[in-house]
GROMACS .gro file of C-alpha atoms in nm:
model
  294
    1MET     CA    1  -1.434   3.485   1.342
    2ASP     CA    2  -1.734   3.296   1.464
    3GLY     CA    3  -1.665   2.986   1.687
    4LEU     CA    4  -1.602   2.659   1.501
    5GLU     CA    5  -1.871   2.393   1.492
    6THR     CA    6  -1.826   2.042   1.594
    7ARG     CA    7  -1.940   1.931   1.255
    8GLU     CA    8  -1.649   2.106   1.083
    9LEU     CA    9  -1.404   1.960   1.326
   10ARG     CA   10  -1.522   1.617   1.254
   11TYR     CA   11  -1.508   1.675   0.879
   12PHE     CA   12  -1.144   1.791   0.901
   13VAL     CA   13  -1.044   1.503   1.127
   14ALA     CA   14  -1.180   1.253   0.879
   15VAL     CA   15  -0.994   1.404   0.591
   16ALA     CA   16  -0.675   1.452   0.788
   17GLU     CA   17  -0.685   1.082   0.912
   18GLU     CA   18  -0.783   0.928   0.573
   19ARG     CA   19  -0.545   1.151   0.384
   20HIS     CA   20  -0.816   1.132   0.110
   21PHE     CA   21  -1.142   1.335   0.049
   22GLY     CA   22  -1.308   1.028  -0.116
   23ARG     CA   23  -1.240   0.795   0.177
   24ALA     CA   24  -1.326   1.065   0.422
   25ALA     CA   25  -1.666   1.126   0.263
   26GLU     CA   26  -1.742   0.752   0.260
   27ARG     CA   27  -1.646   0.745   0.629
   28LEU     CA   28  -1.871   1.022   0.706
   29SER     CA   29  -2.162   0.889   0.476
   30MET     CA   30  -2.175   1.204   0.268
   31ALA     CA   31  -2.098   1.310  -0.099
   32GLN     CA   32  -1.740   1.437  -0.158
   33PRO     CA   33  -1.820   1.784  -0.312
   34PRO     CA   34  -1.997   1.929   0.017
   35LEU     CA   35  -1.702   1.791   0.217
   36SER     CA   36  -1.449   1.964   0.011
   37ARG     CA   37  -1.653   2.288   0.023
   38ALA     CA   38  -1.668   2.259   0.400
   39ILE     CA   39  -1.293   2.213   0.434
   40GLN     CA   40  -1.212   2.508   0.193
   41GLN     CA   41  -1.463   2.715   0.404
   42LEU     CA   42  -1.287   2.631   0.708
   43GLU     CA   43  -0.953   2.715   0.591
   44ARG     CA   44  -1.087   3.059   0.469
   45ARG     CA   45  -1.239   3.124   0.812
   46LEU     CA   46  -0.910   3.034   0.982
   47GLY     CA   47  -0.710   3.218   0.731
   48VAL     CA   48  -0.462   2.923   0.696
   49VAL     CA   49  -0.394   2.636   0.462
   50LEU     CA   50  -0.451   2.303   0.649
   51LEU     CA   51  -0.411   2.060   0.360
   52GLU     CA   52  -0.191   2.025   0.062
   53ARG     CA   53  -0.393   1.874  -0.221
   54ASN     CA   54  -0.249   1.647  -0.497
   55ARG     CA   55  -0.376   1.368  -0.724
   56ARG     CA   56  -0.300   1.082  -0.465
   57GLY     CA   57  -0.486   1.250  -0.187
   58VAL     CA   58  -0.386   1.516   0.078
   59SER     CA   59  -0.121   1.582   0.325
   60LEU     CA   60  -0.119   1.796   0.631
   61THR     CA   61   0.063   2.141   0.646
   62PRO     CA   62   0.230   2.237   0.976
   63ALA     CA   63  -0.085   2.433   1.058
   64GLY     CA   64  -0.288   2.134   0.964
   65GLU     CA   65  -0.086   1.892   1.207
   66VAL     CA   66  -0.165   2.149   1.501
   67MET     CA   67  -0.530   2.167   1.393
   68LEU     CA   68  -0.565   1.775   1.394
   69ALA     CA   69  -0.418   1.747   1.739
   70GLN     CA   70  -0.629   2.015   1.878
   71ALA     CA   71  -0.950   1.900   1.693
   72ARG     CA   72  -0.912   1.558   1.843
   73LEU     CA   73  -0.898   1.701   2.186
   74ALA     CA   74  -1.192   1.928   2.147
   75LEU     CA   75  -1.409   1.640   2.000
   76ASP     CA   76  -1.302   1.415   2.277
   77ALA     CA   77  -1.411   1.689   2.529
   78VAL     CA   78  -1.748   1.716   2.352
   79ASP     CA   79  -1.793   1.342   2.349
   80ALA     CA   80  -1.688   1.311   2.726
   81ALA     CA   81  -1.941   1.579   2.825
   82VAL     CA   82  -2.229   1.389   2.662
   83ARG     CA   83  -2.130   1.048   2.789
   84ARG     CA   84  -2.063   1.171   3.141
   85THR     CA   85  -2.369   1.371   3.157
   86ARG     CA   86  -2.584   1.076   3.050
   87ARG     CA   87  -2.420   0.843   3.306
   88ALA     CA   88  -2.476   1.100   3.583
   89ALA     CA   89  -2.857   1.097   3.491
   90ALA     CA   90  -2.873   0.721   3.471
   91ALA     CA   91  -3.090   0.536   3.739
   92ARG     CA   92  -2.796   0.318   3.837
   93SER     CA   93  -2.483   0.524   3.905
   94THR     CA   94  -2.164   0.358   3.818
   95LEU     CA   95  -1.798   0.431   3.744
   96VAL     CA   96  -1.637   0.291   3.423
   97LEU     CA   97  -1.287   0.174   3.484
   98THR     CA   98  -1.059   0.080   3.190
   99THR     CA   99  -0.748  -0.130   3.198
  100LYS     CA  100  -0.543  -0.307   2.953
  101ALA     CA  101  -0.657  -0.664   2.920
  102GLY     CA  102  -0.439  -0.897   3.123
  103ALA     CA  103  -0.253  -0.632   3.304
  104SER     CA  104  -0.259  -0.621   3.702
  105HIS     CA  105  -0.526  -0.882   3.714
  106GLU     CA  106  -0.492  -0.971   4.091
  107LEU     CA  107  -0.431  -0.599   4.183
  108LEU     CA  108  -0.748  -0.495   3.992
  109LYS     CA  109  -0.951  -0.785   4.160
  110GLU     CA  110  -0.825  -0.661   4.497
  111LEU     CA  111  -0.907  -0.303   4.418
  112LEU     CA  112  -1.265  -0.386   4.312
  113ASP     CA  113  -1.329  -0.619   4.599
  114ALA     CA  114  -1.207  -0.360   4.862
  115HIS     CA  115  -1.419  -0.087   4.695
  116ALA     CA  116  -1.735  -0.312   4.688
  117ALA     CA  117  -1.689  -0.347   5.057
  118ARG     CA  118  -1.730   0.025   5.137
  119PRO     CA  119  -2.079   0.126   5.253
  120GLY     CA  120  -2.268   0.288   4.973
  121ALA     CA  121  -1.996   0.219   4.703
  122VAL     CA  122  -2.121   0.266   4.363
  123GLY     CA  123  -2.090  -0.006   4.086
  124ILE     CA  124  -1.787  -0.045   3.880
  125ASP     CA  125  -1.819  -0.135   3.510
  126VAL     CA  126  -1.481  -0.279   3.379
  127LEU     CA  127  -1.383  -0.176   3.029
  128LEU     CA  128  -1.101  -0.388   2.885
  129CYS     CA  129  -0.871  -0.233   2.612
  130GLU     CA  130  -0.529  -0.279   2.438
  131LEU     CA  131  -0.204  -0.109   2.504
  132GLY     CA  132  -0.205   0.259   2.534
  133GLU     CA  133  -0.584   0.302   2.491
  134GLN     CA  134  -0.669   0.406   2.851
  135GLY     CA  135  -0.582   0.772   2.793
  136ARG     CA  136  -0.811   0.814   2.483
  137LEU     CA  137  -1.095   0.635   2.670
  138LEU     CA  138  -1.059   0.882   2.960
  139ARG     CA  139  -1.042   1.186   2.741
  140ASP     CA  140  -1.352   1.095   2.531
  141GLY     CA  141  -1.559   0.997   2.835
  142ARG     CA  142  -1.606   0.629   2.768
  143ALA     CA  143  -1.424   0.574   3.094
  144ASP     CA  144  -1.404   0.767   3.426
  145VAL     CA  145  -1.095   0.608   3.565
  146ALA     CA  146  -0.813   0.391   3.446
  147ILE     CA  147  -0.529   0.155   3.561
  148MET     CA  148  -0.222   0.283   3.403
  149HIS     CA  149   0.161   0.221   3.416
  150ALA     CA  150   0.440   0.465   3.448
  151PRO     CA  151   0.669   0.529   3.265
  152PHE     CA  152   0.501   0.361   2.961
  153ASP     CA  153   0.163   0.539   2.961
  154VAL     CA  154   0.131   0.908   2.891
  155MET     CA  155   0.002   1.075   3.199
  156THR     CA  156  -0.046   1.435   3.059
  157GLY     CA  157  -0.384   1.584   3.166
  158LEU     CA  158  -0.449   1.316   3.419
  159ASP     CA  159  -0.445   1.310   3.805
  160SER     CA  160  -0.340   0.981   3.961
  161VAL     CA  161  -0.261   0.795   4.283
  162GLU     CA  162   0.013   0.535   4.295
  163ILE     CA  163  -0.099   0.174   4.398
  164LEU     CA  164   0.210  -0.041   4.337
  165THR     CA  165   0.565  -0.020   4.226
  166GLU     CA  166   0.728  -0.352   4.119
  167GLY     CA  167   1.011  -0.511   3.903
  168GLN     CA  168   0.958  -0.665   3.556
  169VAL     CA  169   0.980  -1.024   3.415
  170ALA     CA  170   1.061  -1.169   3.083
  171ILE     CA  171   0.805  -1.384   2.911
  172LEU     CA  172   0.992  -1.646   2.717
  173PRO     CA  173   0.889  -1.968   2.528
  174ALA     CA  174   0.924  -2.253   2.767
  175ALA     CA  175   1.141  -2.454   2.544
  176HIS     CA  176   1.393  -2.173   2.514
  177PRO     CA  177   1.727  -2.216   2.698
  178LEU     CA  178   1.682  -1.880   2.870
  179ALA     CA  179   1.366  -2.000   3.018
  180ARG     CA  180   1.573  -2.221   3.248
  181ARG     CA  181   1.741  -1.932   3.413
  182SER     CA  182   1.649  -1.807   3.759
  183SER     CA  183   1.702  -1.442   3.645
  184LEU     CA  184   1.812  -1.232   3.357
  185THR     CA  185   1.947  -0.896   3.267
  186MET     CA  186   1.816  -0.634   3.013
  187ALA     CA  187   2.138  -0.693   2.818
  188GLU     CA  188   2.067  -1.069   2.799
  189VAL     CA  189   1.704  -1.014   2.670
  190SER     CA  190   1.775  -0.743   2.441
  191ASP     CA  191   1.990  -0.923   2.189
  192VAL     CA  192   1.874  -1.273   2.137
  193PRO     CA  193   1.920  -1.363   1.770
  194ASP     CA  194   1.661  -1.622   1.757
  195LEU     CA  195   1.409  -1.443   1.991
  196PRO     CA  196   1.385  -1.066   1.925
  197ILE     CA  197   1.181  -0.844   2.161
  198ALA     CA  198   0.823  -0.777   2.044
  199ARG     CA  199   0.761  -0.424   1.924
  200TRP     CA  200   0.444  -0.236   2.059
  201PRO     CA  201   0.314   0.070   1.886
  202ARG     CA  202   0.425   0.408   2.027
  203HIS     CA  203   0.159   0.669   2.130
  204ASP     CA  204   0.177   0.808   1.778
  205TYR     CA  205   0.084   0.471   1.639
  206THR     CA  206   0.432   0.416   1.478
  207TYR     CA  207   0.660   0.123   1.576
  208PRO     CA  208   1.016   0.168   1.695
  209PRO     CA  209   1.277   0.017   1.480
  210GLY     CA  210   1.393  -0.330   1.538
  211PRO     CA  211   1.382  -0.702   1.426
  212GLY     CA  212   1.101  -0.801   1.650
  213PRO     CA  213   0.752  -0.868   1.532
  214GLU     CA  214   0.499  -0.571   1.535
  215VAL     CA  215   0.219  -0.653   1.771
  216ARG     CA  216  -0.102  -0.479   1.879
  217SER     CA  217  -0.293  -0.703   2.097
  218GLN     CA  218  -0.216  -0.928   2.400
  219SER     CA  219  -0.359  -1.251   2.228
  220GLN     CA  220  -0.132  -1.180   1.932
  221LEU     CA  221   0.161  -1.152   2.155
  222ALA     CA  222   0.090  -1.454   2.358
  223GLN     CA  223   0.075  -1.675   2.043
  224LEU     CA  224   0.385  -1.542   1.904
  225VAL     CA  225   0.574  -1.620   2.239
  226ALA     CA  226   0.432  -1.974   2.245
  227LEU     CA  227   0.549  -2.021   1.881
  228GLY     CA  228   0.908  -1.926   1.974
  229ARG     CA  229   0.894  -1.608   1.768
  230THR     CA  230   0.948  -1.335   2.026
  231LEU     CA  231   0.982  -1.235   2.389
  232LEU     CA  232   0.881  -0.939   2.601
  233VAL     CA  233   0.950  -0.777   2.919
  234ILE     CA  234   0.649  -0.666   3.130
  235PRO     CA  235   0.556  -0.575   3.498
  236ALA     CA  236   0.544  -0.888   3.718
  237SER     CA  237   0.171  -0.831   3.800
  238SER     CA  238   0.068  -0.861   3.431
  239ARG     CA  239   0.146  -1.223   3.412
  240ALA     CA  240  -0.202  -1.330   3.455
  241TRP     CA  241  -0.253  -1.398   3.091
  242GLN     CA  242   0.058  -1.617   3.076
  243TRP     CA  243   0.021  -1.950   2.870
  244PRO     CA  244   0.139  -2.287   2.994
  245GLU     CA  245   0.384  -2.256   2.694
  246HIS     CA  246   0.533  -1.955   2.856
  247VAL     CA  247   0.792  -1.900   3.129
  248ALA     CA  248   0.833  -1.579   3.336
  249VAL     CA  249   1.187  -1.492   3.448
  250PRO     CA  250   1.273  -1.198   3.670
  251VAL     CA  251   1.482  -0.919   3.479
  252LEU     CA  252   1.693  -0.787   3.765
  253ASP     CA  253   1.798  -0.450   3.613
  254ALA     CA  254   1.468  -0.378   3.438
  255PRO     CA  255   1.349  -0.023   3.535
  256PRO     CA  256   1.072  -0.046   3.799
  257VAL     CA  257   0.707   0.011   3.681
  258THR     CA  258   0.451   0.198   3.884
  259THR     CA  259   0.077   0.100   3.852
  260LEU     CA  260  -0.152   0.400   3.908
  261LEU     CA  261  -0.524   0.470   3.930
  262ALA     CA  262  -0.562   0.776   3.689
  263TRP     CA  263  -0.863   1.001   3.601
  264PRO     CA  264  -0.900   1.333   3.405
  265ALA     CA  265  -0.744   1.618   3.581
  266GLY     CA  266  -1.014   1.830   3.766
  267ALA     CA  267  -1.271   1.548   3.758
  268ARG     CA  268  -1.460   1.543   4.087
  269SER     CA  269  -1.738   1.329   4.222
  270GLU     CA  270  -1.810   1.134   4.539
  271ALA     CA  271  -1.798   0.812   4.358
  272LEU     CA  272  -1.456   0.889   4.205
  273ALA     CA  273  -1.327   1.003   4.557
  274GLY     CA  274  -1.431   0.677   4.717
  275LEU     CA  275  -1.243   0.474   4.461
  276VAL     CA  276  -0.934   0.682   4.486
  277GLU     CA  277  -0.946   0.659   4.868
  278THR     CA  278  -0.968   0.283   4.823
  279ALA     CA  279  -0.658   0.268   4.608
  280GLY     CA  280  -0.469   0.490   4.838
  281ARG     CA  281  -0.550   0.244   5.118
  282LEU     CA  282  -0.426  -0.051   4.927
  283ARG     CA  283  -0.102   0.133   4.866
  284ALA     CA  284  -0.056   0.234   5.230
  285GLY     CA  285  -0.148  -0.117   5.346
  286GLY     CA  286   0.109  -0.287   5.121
  287ALA     CA  287  -0.128  -0.572   5.029
  288ALA     CA  288  -0.113  -0.495   4.662
  289GLY     CA  289   0.264  -0.498   4.651
  290SER     CA  290   0.300  -0.838   4.838
  291PRO     CA  291   0.517  -1.106   4.649
  292GLY     CA  292   0.199  -1.323   4.598
  293VAL     CA  293   0.067  -1.084   4.325
  294SER     CA  294   0.135  -1.214   3.971
   0.00000   0.00000   0.00000
């Protein structure tokens, strides 16, 4: 069998994600009949059925589920090669660092300042994102390096260096009785009838069960806390986005969170090595883990 073309993979991913040939064709800016023929040809070449067709649309077979996951990885790798090659040829050499908006603000500033002080250090462009997007941005080449948090972020396929390990705090509406406490436990914040914990999407984009509101962005979450509709538990250094209507209370038995600098496994460059060394020095020096970071 001849090698698959990226065009075929993009066609299949569009159909698999839209679960409908018409919507996929519109997304790809093409007519539906040639798209249908292309998918049929792909199935014949592979010798497997990828999609189950019905009047409402399509669903993935087990083989199709595998193909979707692998096709996404392959397309990300192609996109990454193009983006990183173009950045390497640019007149101004830079690294793109991605981080969740509002997370580890003081730590990030300290890292950037320390790196900028290195002789010959390349520039750092900061790309802000929402929860869990750092891995995808690294895989598809839009970012070279990321600030991530274990155990929440998926680190598969990434190398990393630890910068800071810290406890967590509960972000509560200032008017709520729990906001007057000096500390809390996970049991106390996990079952508050009038203040359910917010639910973030998992890495497959589904939400865990529970009564709390489904949230996707930091701004959405901040407003819901201020309105007295939810609470959340986050690393202490992620409090930079805290509103005046919020109060942060330490959660004594919350599992510790480790902040890491992460990059695609096997990636090598002098610019990346310099930033990794700077992160390692922050960890060794202990400055990033000082109580003043918030």
